[in-house]
Amino acid sequence: AQSVAQPEDQVNVAEGNPLTVKCTYSVSGNPYLFWYVQYPNRGLQFLLKYITGDNLVKGSYGFEAEFNKSQTSFHLKKPSALVSDSALYFCAVRGVMDSSYKLIFGSGTRLLVRP
Amino acid sequence: KAGVTQTPRYLIKTRGQQVTLSCSPISGHRSVSWYQQTPGQGLQFLFEYFSETQRNKGNFPGRFSGRQFSNSRSEMNVSTLELGDSALYLCASSLRTDPTYNEQFFGPGTRLTVL
């Protein structure tokens, strides 16, 4: 069965410092991997995706993620955090061989960036 | 280009009633997926519609149903509401140009409260 784990409920970081939000996945075959962000009372905003190709993926708002097949991980990173990055972050996976557009989401990680 | 729109944004119902939620996808997108978001269960896939056909269904009771119209707009219906149905219901649309995977874009959601 496909699954996604986000081991940290919350990540705290000071503004200007680098941030990492962790994600590991389990899927049969190759994965499609995604990061979404959710602000209060809003839907999910797409940040970035890994489909194939370079393991380092760059996305919106200066975020990037590194796909590591051997560790089945897809951690979200940003070199310098902003207070406005404070939000709820979700990692999601879909199996390449899956015929549906169903996404399996992690439980979410709340990012708090302090001034 | 306008994003995914969902109506209504907020809804209050009582147990036993039924409710219909509406989703208009991004222009040109033919796939619409529905997700339920609750604090306890997180984000869970309800179903996906593509070209007016249900492509996949999540693990929800038959009280949850949906449909898609020829203009790709989608509705989901929940009958005999229960307190546990209180949630944020998110709609996501995608181009779905198989075999290429296209990311999903989410609407702001409908907040359903069941009293």
mmCIF file with all atom_site columns, C-alpha atoms in Angstrom:
data_model
loop_
_atom_site.group_PDB
_atom_site.id
_atom_site.type_symbol
_atom_site.label_atom_id
_atom_site.label_alt_id
_atom_site.label_comp_id
_atom_site.label_asym_id
_atom_site.label_entity_id
_atom_site.label_seq_id
_atom_site.pdbx_PDB_ins_code
_atom_site.Cartn_x
_atom_site.Cartn_y
_atom_site.Cartn_z
_atom_site.occupancy
_atom_site.B_iso_or_equiv
_atom_site.pdbx_formal_charge
_atom_site.auth_seq_id
_atom_site.auth_comp_id
_atom_site.auth_asym_id
_atom_site.auth_atom_id
_atom_site.pdbx_PDB_model_num
ATOM 1   C CA . ALA A 1 1   ? 0.000   0.000  0.000   1.00 0.00 ? 1   ALA A CA 1
ATOM 2   C CA . GLN A 1 2   ? 1.123   3.510  -0.723  1.00 0.00 ? 2   GLN A CA 1
ATOM 3   C CA . SER A 1 3   ? 1.923   5.777  2.194   1.00 0.00 ? 3   SER A CA 1
ATOM 4   C CA . VAL A 1 4   ? 3.645   9.001  3.106   1.00 0.00 ? 4   VAL A CA 1
ATOM 5   C CA . ALA A 1 5   ? 5.228   9.862  6.435   1.00 0.00 ? 5   ALA A CA 1
ATOM 6   C CA . GLN A 1 6   ? 6.001   13.311 7.717   1.00 0.00 ? 6   GLN A CA 1
ATOM 7   C CA . PRO A 1 7   ? 7.753   12.536 10.995  1.00 0.00 ? 7   PRO A CA 1
ATOM 8   C CA . GLU A 1 8   ? 7.628   16.056 12.429  1.00 0.00 ? 8   GLU A CA 1
ATOM 9   C CA . ASP A 1 9   ? 4.341   17.639 13.469  1.00 0.00 ? 9   ASP A CA 1
ATOM 10  C CA . GLN A 1 10  ? 6.068   21.002 13.734  1.00 0.00 ? 10  GLN A CA 1
ATOM 11  C CA . VAL A 1 11  ? 9.315   22.582 12.630  1.00 0.00 ? 11  VAL A CA 1
ATOM 12  C CA . ASN A 1 12  ? 10.570  25.795 14.197  1.00 0.00 ? 12  ASN A CA 1
ATOM 13  C CA . VAL A 1 13  ? 13.205  27.926 12.540  1.00 0.00 ? 13  VAL A CA 1
ATOM 14  C CA . ALA A 1 14  ? 14.469  31.490 12.807  1.00 0.00 ? 14  ALA A CA 1
ATOM 15  C CA . GLU A 1 15  ? 14.003  33.849 9.906   1.00 0.00 ? 15  GLU A CA 1
ATOM 16  C CA . GLY A 1 16  ? 17.014  33.795 7.621   1.00 0.00 ? 16  GLY A CA 1
ATOM 17  C CA . ASN A 1 17  ? 18.029  30.286 8.620   1.00 0.00 ? 17  ASN A CA 1
ATOM 18  C CA . PRO A 1 18  ? 17.723  27.284 6.293   1.00 0.00 ? 18  PRO A CA 1
ATOM 19  C CA . LEU A 1 19  ? 14.714  25.042 6.743   1.00 0.00 ? 19  LEU A CA 1
ATOM 20  C CA . THR A 1 20  ? 14.022  21.385 6.060   1.00 0.00 ? 20  THR A CA 1
ATOM 21  C CA . VAL A 1 21  ? 10.663  19.618 6.221   1.00 0.00 ? 21  VAL A CA 1
ATOM 22  C CA . LYS A 1 22  ? 11.022  15.860 6.035   1.00 0.00 ? 22  LYS A CA 1
ATOM 23  C CA . CYS A 1 23  ? 9.026   13.370 3.995   1.00 0.00 ? 23  CYS A CA 1
ATOM 24  C CA . THR A 1 24  ? 9.453   9.662  3.350   1.00 0.00 ? 24  THR A CA 1
ATOM 25  C CA . TYR A 1 25  ? 7.246   7.545  1.121   1.00 0.00 ? 25  TYR A CA 1
ATOM 26  C CA . SER A 1 26  ? 6.325   3.996  0.298   1.00 0.00 ? 26  SER A CA 1
ATOM 27  C CA . VAL A 1 27  ? 4.965   3.089  -3.120  1.00 0.00 ? 27  VAL A CA 1
ATOM 28  C CA . SER A 1 28  ? 5.109   0.178  -5.530  1.00 0.00 ? 28  SER A CA 1
ATOM 29  C CA . GLY A 1 29  ? 7.395   1.086  -8.366  1.00 0.00 ? 29  GLY A CA 1
ATOM 30  C CA . ASN A 1 30  ? 8.483   4.613  -9.117  1.00 0.00 ? 30  ASN A CA 1
ATOM 31  C CA . PRO A 1 31  ? 6.785   7.544  -7.438  1.00 0.00 ? 31  PRO A CA 1
ATOM 32  C CA . TYR A 1 32  ? 5.424   10.879 -8.417  1.00 0.00 ? 32  TYR A CA 1
ATOM 33  C CA . LEU A 1 33  ? 6.073   13.173 -5.439  1.00 0.00 ? 33  LEU A CA 1
ATOM 34  C CA . PHE A 1 34  ? 4.603   16.544 -4.535  1.00 0.00 ? 34  PHE A CA 1
ATOM 35  C CA . TRP A 1 35  ? 4.723   19.270 -1.946  1.00 0.00 ? 35  TRP A CA 1
ATOM 36  C CA . TYR A 1 36  ? 1.760   21.485 -1.174  1.00 0.00 ? 36  TYR A CA 1
ATOM 37  C CA . VAL A 1 37  ? 1.374   24.344 1.296   1.00 0.00 ? 37  VAL A CA 1
ATOM 38  C CA . GLN A 1 38  ? -1.783  25.379 3.100   1.00 0.00 ? 38  GLN A CA 1
ATOM 39  C CA . TYR A 1 39  ? -2.370  28.749 4.696   1.00 0.00 ? 39  TYR A CA 1
ATOM 40  C CA . PRO A 1 40  ? -5.184  29.253 7.253   1.00 0.00 ? 40  PRO A CA 1
ATOM 41  C CA . ASN A 1 41  ? -8.657  28.982 5.739   1.00 0.00 ? 41  ASN A CA 1
ATOM 42  C CA . ARG A 1 42  ? -7.209  28.295 2.316   1.00 0.00 ? 42  ARG A CA 1
ATOM 43  C CA . GLY A 1 43  ? -6.913  25.335 0.012   1.00 0.00 ? 43  GLY A CA 1
ATOM 44  C CA . LEU A 1 44  ? -3.652  23.675 -0.918  1.00 0.00 ? 44  LEU A CA 1
ATOM 45  C CA . GLN A 1 45  ? -1.147  25.519 -3.073  1.00 0.00 ? 45  GLN A CA 1
ATOM 46  C CA . PHE A 1 46  ? 1.161   23.505 -5.307  1.00 0.00 ? 46  PHE A CA 1
ATOM 47  C CA . LEU A 1 47  ? 4.861   24.067 -4.548  1.00 0.00 ? 47  LEU A CA 1
ATOM 48  C CA . LEU A 1 48  ? 6.783   21.528 -6.590  1.00 0.00 ? 48  LEU A CA 1
ATOM 49  C CA . LYS A 1 49  ? 6.832   18.035 -8.013  1.00 0.00 ? 49  LYS A CA 1
ATOM 50  C CA . TYR A 1 50  ? 9.198   15.222 -8.862  1.00 0.00 ? 50  TYR A CA 1
ATOM 51  C CA . ILE A 1 51  ? 8.214   13.182 -11.874 1.00 0.00 ? 51  ILE A CA 1
ATOM 52  C CA . THR A 1 52  ? 11.515  12.080 -13.354 1.00 0.00 ? 52  THR A CA 1
ATOM 53  C CA . GLY A 1 53  ? 14.930  13.496 -14.124 1.00 0.00 ? 53  GLY A CA 1
ATOM 54  C CA . ASP A 1 54  ? 17.101  15.557 -11.786 1.00 0.00 ? 54  ASP A CA 1
ATOM 55  C CA . ASN A 1 55  ? 16.844  14.578 -8.166  1.00 0.00 ? 55  ASN A CA 1
ATOM 56  C CA . LEU A 1 56  ? 16.890  18.231 -7.076  1.00 0.00 ? 56  LEU A CA 1
ATOM 57  C CA . VAL A 1 57  ? 13.628  19.915 -7.936  1.00 0.00 ? 57  VAL A CA 1
ATOM 58  C CA . LYS A 1 58  ? 13.077  23.659 -7.696  1.00 0.00 ? 58  LYS A CA 1
ATOM 59  C CA . GLY A 1 59  ? 9.660   25.097 -7.048  1.00 0.00 ? 59  GLY A CA 1
ATOM 60  C CA . SER A 1 60  ? 7.731   28.190 -6.069  1.00 0.00 ? 60  SER A CA 1
ATOM 61  C CA . TYR A 1 61  ? 8.783   30.809 -3.504  1.00 0.00 ? 61  TYR A CA 1
ATOM 62  C CA . GLY A 1 62  ? 12.403  29.615 -3.382  1.00 0.00 ? 62  GLY A CA 1
ATOM 63  C CA . PHE A 1 63  ? 11.584  26.105 -2.192  1.00 0.00 ? 63  PHE A CA 1
ATOM 64  C CA . GLU A 1 64  ? 13.353  23.030 -3.466  1.00 0.00 ? 64  GLU A CA 1
ATOM 65  C CA . ALA A 1 65  ? 13.217  19.326 -2.723  1.00 0.00 ? 65  ALA A CA 1
ATOM 66  C CA . GLU A 1 66  ? 15.619  16.467 -3.136  1.00 0.00 ? 66  GLU A CA 1
ATOM 67  C CA . PHE A 1 67  ? 14.452  13.056 -4.270  1.00 0.00 ? 67  PHE A CA 1
ATOM 68  C CA . ASN A 1 68  ? 16.475  10.237 -2.744  1.00 0.00 ? 68  ASN A CA 1
ATOM 69  C CA . LYS A 1 69  ? 15.426  6.871  -4.096  1.00 0.00 ? 69  LYS A CA 1
ATOM 70  C CA . SER A 1 70  ? 17.600  4.768  -1.807  1.00 0.00 ? 70  SER A CA 1
ATOM 71  C CA . GLN A 1 71  ? 16.232  6.473  1.290   1.00 0.00 ? 71  GLN A CA 1
ATOM 72  C CA . THR A 1 72  ? 12.723  6.844  -0.199  1.00 0.00 ? 72  THR A CA 1
ATOM 73  C CA . SER A 1 73  ? 12.738  10.460 0.874   1.00 0.00 ? 73  SER A CA 1
ATOM 74  C CA . PHE A 1 74  ? 11.654  13.764 -0.619  1.00 0.00 ? 74  PHE A CA 1
ATOM 75  C CA . HIS A 1 75  ? 12.617  16.473 1.873   1.00 0.00 ? 75  HIS A CA 1
ATOM 76  C CA . LEU A 1 76  ? 11.542  20.062 1.297   1.00 0.00 ? 76  LEU A CA 1
ATOM 77  C CA . LYS A 1 77  ? 14.205  22.713 1.760   1.00 0.00 ? 77  LYS A CA 1
ATOM 78  C CA . LYS A 1 78  ? 14.712  26.453 1.579   1.00 0.00 ? 78  LYS A CA 1
ATOM 79  C CA . PRO A 1 79  ? 18.060  28.202 2.064   1.00 0.00 ? 79  PRO A CA 1
ATOM 80  C CA . SER A 1 80  ? 16.661  31.198 3.953   1.00 0.00 ? 80  SER A CA 1
ATOM 81  C CA . ALA A 1 81  ? 13.304  31.080 5.723   1.00 0.00 ? 81  ALA A CA 1
ATOM 82  C CA . LEU A 1 82  ? 10.827  33.959 5.791   1.00 0.00 ? 82  LEU A CA 1
ATOM 83  C CA . VAL A 1 83  ? 8.189   34.653 8.430   1.00 0.00 ? 83  VAL A CA 1
ATOM 84  C CA . SER A 1 84  ? 5.642   34.459 5.620   1.00 0.00 ? 84  SER A CA 1
ATOM 85  C CA . ASP A 1 85  ? 6.654   30.806 5.021   1.00 0.00 ? 85  ASP A CA 1
ATOM 86  C CA . SER A 1 86  ? 4.848   29.891 8.233   1.00 0.00 ? 86  SER A CA 1
ATOM 87  C CA . ALA A 1 87  ? 2.110   27.479 7.155   1.00 0.00 ? 87  ALA A CA 1
ATOM 88  C CA . LEU A 1 88  ? 1.112   23.817 6.987   1.00 0.00 ? 88  LEU A CA 1
ATOM 89  C CA . TYR A 1 89  ? 3.098   21.721 4.510   1.00 0.00 ? 89  TYR A CA 1
ATOM 90  C CA . PHE A 1 90  ? 1.951   18.469 2.962   1.00 0.00 ? 90  PHE A CA 1
ATOM 91  C CA . CYS A 1 91  ? 3.936   15.870 1.083   1.00 0.00 ? 91  CYS A CA 1
ATOM 92  C CA . ALA A 1 92  ? 2.007   13.633 -1.327  1.00 0.00 ? 92  ALA A CA 1
ATOM 93  C CA . VAL A 1 93  ? 2.720   10.615 -3.503  1.00 0.00 ? 93  VAL A CA 1
ATOM 94  C CA . ARG A 1 94  ? 1.182   8.848  -6.442  1.00 0.00 ? 94  ARG A CA 1
ATOM 95  C CA . GLY A 1 95  ? 2.470   5.656  -7.967  1.00 0.00 ? 95  GLY A CA 1
ATOM 96  C CA . VAL A 1 96  ? 3.663   5.943  -11.566 1.00 0.00 ? 96  VAL A CA 1
ATOM 97  C CA . MET A 1 97  ? 1.632   2.885  -12.474 1.00 0.00 ? 97  MET A CA 1
ATOM 98  C CA . ASP A 1 98  ? -1.484  4.166  -10.757 1.00 0.00 ? 98  ASP A CA 1
ATOM 99  C CA . SER A 1 99  ? -4.203  4.917  -13.293 1.00 0.00 ? 99  SER A CA 1
ATOM 100 C CA . SER A 1 100 ? -6.063  7.330  -11.056 1.00 0.00 ? 100 SER A CA 1
ATOM 101 C CA . TYR A 1 101 ? -5.151  10.804 -9.973  1.00 0.00 ? 101 TYR A CA 1
ATOM 102 C CA . LYS A 1 102 ? -5.517  9.844  -6.323  1.00 0.00 ? 102 LYS A CA 1
ATOM 103 C CA . LEU A 1 103 ? -2.879  11.445 -4.129  1.00 0.00 ? 103 LEU A CA 1
ATOM 104 C CA . ILE A 1 104 ? -1.808  9.963  -0.820  1.00 0.00 ? 104 ILE A CA 1
ATOM 105 C CA . PHE A 1 105 ? -0.951  12.755 1.600   1.00 0.00 ? 105 PHE A CA 1
ATOM 106 C CA . GLY A 1 106 ? 1.225   12.831 4.662   1.00 0.00 ? 106 GLY A CA 1
ATOM 107 C CA . SER A 1 107 ? -0.170  14.107 7.944   1.00 0.00 ? 107 SER A CA 1
ATOM 108 C CA . GLY A 1 108 ? 1.310   17.552 7.428   1.00 0.00 ? 108 GLY A CA 1
ATOM 109 C CA . THR A 1 109 ? 4.073   19.540 9.124   1.00 0.00 ? 109 THR A CA 1
ATOM 110 C CA . ARG A 1 110 ? 3.455   22.941 10.611  1.00 0.00 ? 110 ARG A CA 1
ATOM 111 C CA . LEU A 1 111 ? 6.318   25.305 9.899   1.00 0.00 ? 111 LEU A CA 1
ATOM 112 C CA . LEU A 1 112 ? 6.801   28.237 12.271  1.00 0.00 ? 112 LEU A CA 1
ATOM 113 C CA . VAL A 1 113 ? 9.347   30.853 11.291  1.00 0.00 ? 113 VAL A CA 1
ATOM 114 C CA . ARG A 1 114 ? 10.104  33.254 14.114  1.00 0.00 ? 114 ARG A CA 1
ATOM 115 C CA . PRO A 1 115 ? 11.327  36.798 13.399  1.00 0.00 ? 115 PRO A CA 1
ATOM 116 C CA . LYS B 2 1   ? -6.680  32.206 -15.753 1.00 0.00 ? 1   LYS B CA 1
ATOM 117 C CA . ALA B 2 2   ? -9.185  31.754 -12.939 1.00 0.00 ? 2   ALA B CA 1
ATOM 118 C CA . GLY B 2 3   ? -8.423  29.098 -10.368 1.00 0.00 ? 3   GLY B CA 1
ATOM 119 C CA . VAL B 2 4   ? -10.590 26.317 -9.005  1.00 0.00 ? 4   VAL B CA 1
ATOM 120 C CA . THR B 2 5   ? -13.746 27.685 -7.438  1.00 0.00 ? 5   THR B CA 1
ATOM 121 C CA . GLN B 2 6   ? -15.891 25.971 -4.833  1.00 0.00 ? 6   GLN B CA 1
ATOM 122 C CA . THR B 2 7   ? -19.316 26.931 -3.599  1.00 0.00 ? 7   THR B CA 1
ATOM 123 C CA . PRO B 2 8   ? -20.474 27.480 -1.005  1.00 0.00 ? 8   PRO B CA 1
ATOM 124 C CA . ARG B 2 9   ? -17.424 28.316 1.104   1.00 0.00 ? 9   ARG B CA 1
ATOM 125 C CA . TYR B 2 10  ? -19.195 27.613 4.393   1.00 0.00 ? 10  TYR B CA 1
ATOM 126 C CA . LEU B 2 11  ? -22.144 25.422 5.212   1.00 0.00 ? 11  LEU B CA 1
ATOM 127 C CA . ILE B 2 12  ? -23.920 24.481 8.414   1.00 0.00 ? 12  ILE B CA 1
ATOM 128 C CA . LYS B 2 13  ? -26.261 21.510 8.427   1.00 0.00 ? 13  LYS B CA 1
ATOM 129 C CA . THR B 2 14  ? -27.874 19.259 11.004  1.00 0.00 ? 14  THR B CA 1
ATOM 130 C CA . ARG B 2 15  ? -27.585 15.509 11.337  1.00 0.00 ? 15  ARG B CA 1
ATOM 131 C CA . GLY B 2 16  ? -29.708 13.581 8.890   1.00 0.00 ? 16  GLY B CA 1
ATOM 132 C CA . GLN B 2 17  ? -29.791 16.298 6.275   1.00 0.00 ? 17  GLN B CA 1
ATOM 133 C CA . GLN B 2 18  ? -28.101 16.078 2.914   1.00 0.00 ? 18  GLN B CA 1
ATOM 134 C CA . VAL B 2 19  ? -25.744 18.522 1.260   1.00 0.00 ? 19  VAL B CA 1
ATOM 135 C CA . THR B 2 20  ? -24.447 19.262 -2.229  1.00 0.00 ? 20  THR B CA 1
ATOM 136 C CA . LEU B 2 21  ? -21.108 20.929 -2.837  1.00 0.00 ? 21  LEU B CA 1
ATOM 137 C CA . SER B 2 22  ? -20.018 22.373 -6.158  1.00 0.00 ? 22  SER B CA 1
ATOM 138 C CA . CYS B 2 23  ? -16.645 22.671 -7.863  1.00 0.00 ? 23  CYS B CA 1
ATOM 139 C CA . SER B 2 24  ? -15.710 24.500 -11.050 1.00 0.00 ? 24  SER B CA 1
ATOM 140 C CA . PRO B 2 25  ? -12.290 23.431 -12.345 1.00 0.00 ? 25  PRO B CA 1
ATOM 141 C CA . ILE B 2 26  ? -9.733  25.585 -14.082 1.00 0.00 ? 26  ILE B CA 1
ATOM 142 C CA . SER B 2 27  ? -10.766 26.231 -17.670 1.00 0.00 ? 27  SER B CA 1
ATOM 143 C CA . GLY B 2 28  ? -9.602  23.349 -19.860 1.00 0.00 ? 28  GLY B CA 1
ATOM 144 C CA . HIS B 2 29  ? -9.107  20.934 -16.988 1.00 0.00 ? 29  HIS B CA 1
ATOM 145 C CA . ARG B 2 30  ? -11.123 17.751 -17.348 1.00 0.00 ? 30  ARG B CA 1
ATOM 146 C CA . SER B 2 31  ? -10.214 15.888 -14.182 1.00 0.00 ? 31  SER B CA 1
ATOM 147 C CA . VAL B 2 32  ? -11.778 16.761 -10.842 1.00 0.00 ? 32  VAL B CA 1
ATOM 148 C CA . SER B 2 33  ? -10.878 15.063 -7.587  1.00 0.00 ? 33  SER B CA 1
ATOM 149 C CA . TRP B 2 34  ? -12.443 15.510 -4.172  1.00 0.00 ? 34  TRP B CA 1
ATOM 150 C CA . TYR B 2 35  ? -10.697 15.237 -0.816  1.00 0.00 ? 35  TYR B CA 1
ATOM 151 C CA . GLN B 2 36  ? -11.889 15.426 2.777   1.00 0.00 ? 36  GLN B CA 1
ATOM 152 C CA . GLN B 2 37  ? -9.667  17.148 5.323   1.00 0.00 ? 37  GLN B CA 1
ATOM 153 C CA . THR B 2 38  ? -10.190 16.642 9.050   1.00 0.00 ? 38  THR B CA 1
ATOM 154 C CA . PRO B 2 39  ? -7.856  17.184 12.014  1.00 0.00 ? 39  PRO B CA 1
ATOM 155 C CA . GLY B 2 40  ? -8.012  13.516 12.932  1.00 0.00 ? 40  GLY B CA 1
ATOM 156 C CA . GLN B 2 41  ? -7.778  11.783 9.561   1.00 0.00 ? 41  GLN B CA 1
ATOM 157 C CA . GLY B 2 42  ? -5.906  14.393 7.562   1.00 0.00 ? 42  GLY B CA 1
ATOM 158 C CA . LEU B 2 43  ? -6.418  14.571 3.819   1.00 0.00 ? 43  LEU B CA 1
ATOM 159 C CA . GLN B 2 44  ? -8.306  11.640 2.376   1.00 0.00 ? 44  GLN B CA 1
ATOM 160 C CA . PHE B 2 45  ? -9.244  10.983 -1.217  1.00 0.00 ? 45  PHE B CA 1
ATOM 161 C CA . LEU B 2 46  ? -12.966 10.730 -1.934  1.00 0.00 ? 46  LEU B CA 1
ATOM 162 C CA . PHE B 2 47  ? -13.212 10.233 -5.696  1.00 0.00 ? 47  PHE B CA 1
ATOM 163 C CA . GLU B 2 48  ? -12.001 11.400 -9.091  1.00 0.00 ? 48  GLU B CA 1
ATOM 164 C CA . TYR B 2 49  ? -14.067 12.238 -12.144 1.00 0.00 ? 49  TYR B CA 1
ATOM 165 C CA . PHE B 2 50  ? -12.778 12.520 -15.661 1.00 0.00 ? 50  PHE B CA 1
ATOM 166 C CA . SER B 2 51  ? -14.916 13.001 -18.754 1.00 0.00 ? 51  SER B CA 1
ATOM 167 C CA . GLU B 2 52  ? -18.066 12.573 -16.651 1.00 0.00 ? 52  GLU B CA 1
ATOM 168 C CA . THR B 2 53  ? -16.906 9.151  -15.421 1.00 0.00 ? 53  THR B CA 1
ATOM 169 C CA . GLN B 2 54  ? -15.821 8.209  -11.935 1.00 0.00 ? 54  GLN B CA 1
ATOM 170 C CA . ARG B 2 55  ? -12.256 6.931  -12.271 1.00 0.00 ? 55  ARG B CA 1
ATOM 171 C CA . ASN B 2 56  ? -11.520 5.992  -8.694  1.00 0.00 ? 56  ASN B CA 1
ATOM 172 C CA . LYS B 2 57  ? -13.208 6.036  -5.324  1.00 0.00 ? 57  LYS B CA 1
ATOM 173 C CA . GLY B 2 58  ? -11.753 6.265  -1.865  1.00 0.00 ? 58  GLY B CA 1
ATOM 174 C CA . ASN B 2 59  ? -12.780 4.331  1.192   1.00 0.00 ? 59  ASN B CA 1
ATOM 175 C CA . PHE B 2 60  ? -15.925 6.251  2.098   1.00 0.00 ? 60  PHE B CA 1
ATOM 176 C CA . PRO B 2 61  ? -19.477 5.002  2.645   1.00 0.00 ? 61  PRO B CA 1
ATOM 177 C CA . GLY B 2 62  ? -22.070 5.133  -0.085  1.00 0.00 ? 62  GLY B CA 1
ATOM 178 C CA . ARG B 2 63  ? -23.559 8.268  1.477   1.00 0.00 ? 63  ARG B CA 1
ATOM 179 C CA . PHE B 2 64  ? -20.808 10.121 -0.349  1.00 0.00 ? 64  PHE B CA 1
ATOM 180 C CA . SER B 2 65  ? -21.436 10.432 -4.054  1.00 0.00 ? 65  SER B CA 1
ATOM 181 C CA . GLY B 2 66  ? -20.477 12.705 -6.886  1.00 0.00 ? 66  GLY B CA 1
ATOM 182 C CA . ARG B 2 67  ? -20.930 13.487 -10.509 1.00 0.00 ? 67  ARG B CA 1
ATOM 183 C CA . GLN B 2 68  ? -19.352 15.499 -13.274 1.00 0.00 ? 68  GLN B CA 1
ATOM 184 C CA . PHE B 2 69  ? -21.088 17.466 -15.972 1.00 0.00 ? 69  PHE B CA 1
ATOM 185 C CA . SER B 2 70  ? -20.150 17.891 -19.608 1.00 0.00 ? 70  SER B CA 1
ATOM 186 C CA . ASN B 2 71  ? -18.512 21.255 -18.838 1.00 0.00 ? 71  ASN B CA 1
ATOM 187 C CA . SER B 2 72  ? -16.275 19.458 -16.270 1.00 0.00 ? 72  SER B CA 1
ATOM 188 C CA . ARG B 2 73  ? -17.973 21.074 -13.297 1.00 0.00 ? 73  ARG B CA 1
ATOM 189 C CA . SER B 2 74  ? -18.454 18.614 -10.486 1.00 0.00 ? 74  SER B CA 1
ATOM 190 C CA . GLU B 2 75  ? -20.739 18.181 -7.537  1.00 0.00 ? 75  GLU B CA 1
ATOM 191 C CA . MET B 2 76  ? -20.451 15.972 -4.528  1.00 0.00 ? 76  MET B CA 1
ATOM 192 C CA . ASN B 2 77  ? -23.367 14.968 -2.381  1.00 0.00 ? 77  ASN B CA 1
ATOM 193 C CA . VAL B 2 78  ? -23.446 13.680 1.167   1.00 0.00 ? 78  VAL B CA 1
ATOM 194 C CA . SER B 2 79  ? -26.705 12.188 2.352   1.00 0.00 ? 79  SER B CA 1
ATOM 195 C CA . THR B 2 80  ? -27.844 11.482 5.908   1.00 0.00 ? 80  THR B CA 1
ATOM 196 C CA . LEU B 2 81  ? -25.189 13.699 7.414   1.00 0.00 ? 81  LEU B CA 1
ATOM 197 C CA . GLU B 2 82  ? -23.348 12.579 10.531  1.00 0.00 ? 82  GLU B CA 1
ATOM 198 C CA . LEU B 2 83  ? -21.378 14.670 13.005  1.00 0.00 ? 83  LEU B CA 1
ATOM 199 C CA . GLY B 2 84  ? -18.175 13.061 11.707  1.00 0.00 ? 84  GLY B CA 1
ATOM 200 C CA . ASP B 2 85  ? -18.788 14.487 8.264   1.00 0.00 ? 85  ASP B CA 1
ATOM 201 C CA . SER B 2 86  ? -17.774 17.915 9.544   1.00 0.00 ? 86  SER B CA 1
ATOM 202 C CA . ALA B 2 87  ? -14.687 18.725 7.514   1.00 0.00 ? 87  ALA B CA 1
ATOM 203 C CA . LEU B 2 88  ? -13.081 20.876 4.889   1.00 0.00 ? 88  LEU B CA 1
ATOM 204 C CA . TYR B 2 89  ? -13.949 19.438 1.489   1.00 0.00 ? 89  TYR B CA 1
ATOM 205 C CA . LEU B 2 90  ? -11.369 20.231 -1.160  1.00 0.00 ? 90  LEU B CA 1
ATOM 206 C CA . CYS B 2 91  ? -11.726 19.969 -4.894  1.00 0.00 ? 91  CYS B CA 1
ATOM 207 C CA . ALA B 2 92  ? -8.719  19.667 -7.204  1.00 0.00 ? 92  ALA B CA 1
ATOM 208 C CA . SER B 2 93  ? -8.552  19.924 -10.964 1.00 0.00 ? 93  SER B CA 1
ATOM 209 C CA . SER B 2 94  ? -6.009  18.731 -13.486 1.00 0.00 ? 94  SER B CA 1
ATOM 210 C CA . LEU B 2 95  ? -5.516  18.642 -17.239 1.00 0.00 ? 95  LEU B CA 1
ATOM 211 C CA . ARG B 2 96  ? -5.068  14.872 -17.138 1.00 0.00 ? 96  ARG B CA 1
ATOM 212 C CA . THR B 2 97  ? -3.295  14.431 -20.457 1.00 0.00 ? 97  THR B CA 1
ATOM 213 C CA . ASP B 2 98  ? -2.376  10.774 -20.025 1.00 0.00 ? 98  ASP B CA 1
ATOM 214 C CA . PRO B 2 99  ? 0.216   9.310  -19.999 1.00 0.00 ? 99  PRO B CA 1
ATOM 215 C CA . THR B 2 100 ? 1.850   12.548 -18.859 1.00 0.00 ? 100 THR B CA 1
ATOM 216 C CA . TYR B 2 101 ? 0.977   13.282 -15.245 1.00 0.00 ? 101 TYR B CA 1
ATOM 217 C CA . ASN B 2 102 ? -0.313  16.785 -14.649 1.00 0.00 ? 102 ASN B CA 1
ATOM 218 C CA . GLU B 2 103 ? -0.319  18.244 -11.155 1.00 0.00 ? 103 GLU B CA 1
ATOM 219 C CA . GLN B 2 104 ? -3.554  18.988 -9.372  1.00 0.00 ? 104 GLN B CA 1
ATOM 220 C CA . PHE B 2 105 ? -4.624  22.479 -8.397  1.00 0.00 ? 105 PHE B CA 1
ATOM 221 C CA . PHE B 2 106 ? -6.837  22.879 -5.379  1.00 0.00 ? 106 PHE B CA 1
ATOM 222 C CA . GLY B 2 107 ? -9.742  25.153 -4.654  1.00 0.00 ? 107 GLY B CA 1
ATOM 223 C CA . PRO B 2 108 ? -10.234 27.005 -1.360  1.00 0.00 ? 108 PRO B CA 1
ATOM 224 C CA . GLY B 2 109 ? -12.546 24.327 -0.021  1.00 0.00 ? 109 GLY B CA 1
ATOM 225 C CA . THR B 2 110 ? -16.015 24.176 1.489   1.00 0.00 ? 110 THR B CA 1
ATOM 226 C CA . ARG B 2 111 ? -16.122 24.115 5.275   1.00 0.00 ? 111 ARG B CA 1
ATOM 227 C CA . LEU B 2 112 ? -19.018 21.857 6.305   1.00 0.00 ? 112 LEU B CA 1
ATOM 228 C CA . THR B 2 113 ? -20.194 21.865 9.893   1.00 0.00 ? 113 THR B CA 1
ATOM 229 C CA . VAL B 2 114 ? -22.731 19.274 10.979  1.00 0.00 ? 114 VAL B CA 1
ATOM 230 C CA . LEU B 2 115 ? -24.632 20.022 14.184  1.00 0.00 ? 115 LEU B CA 1
#
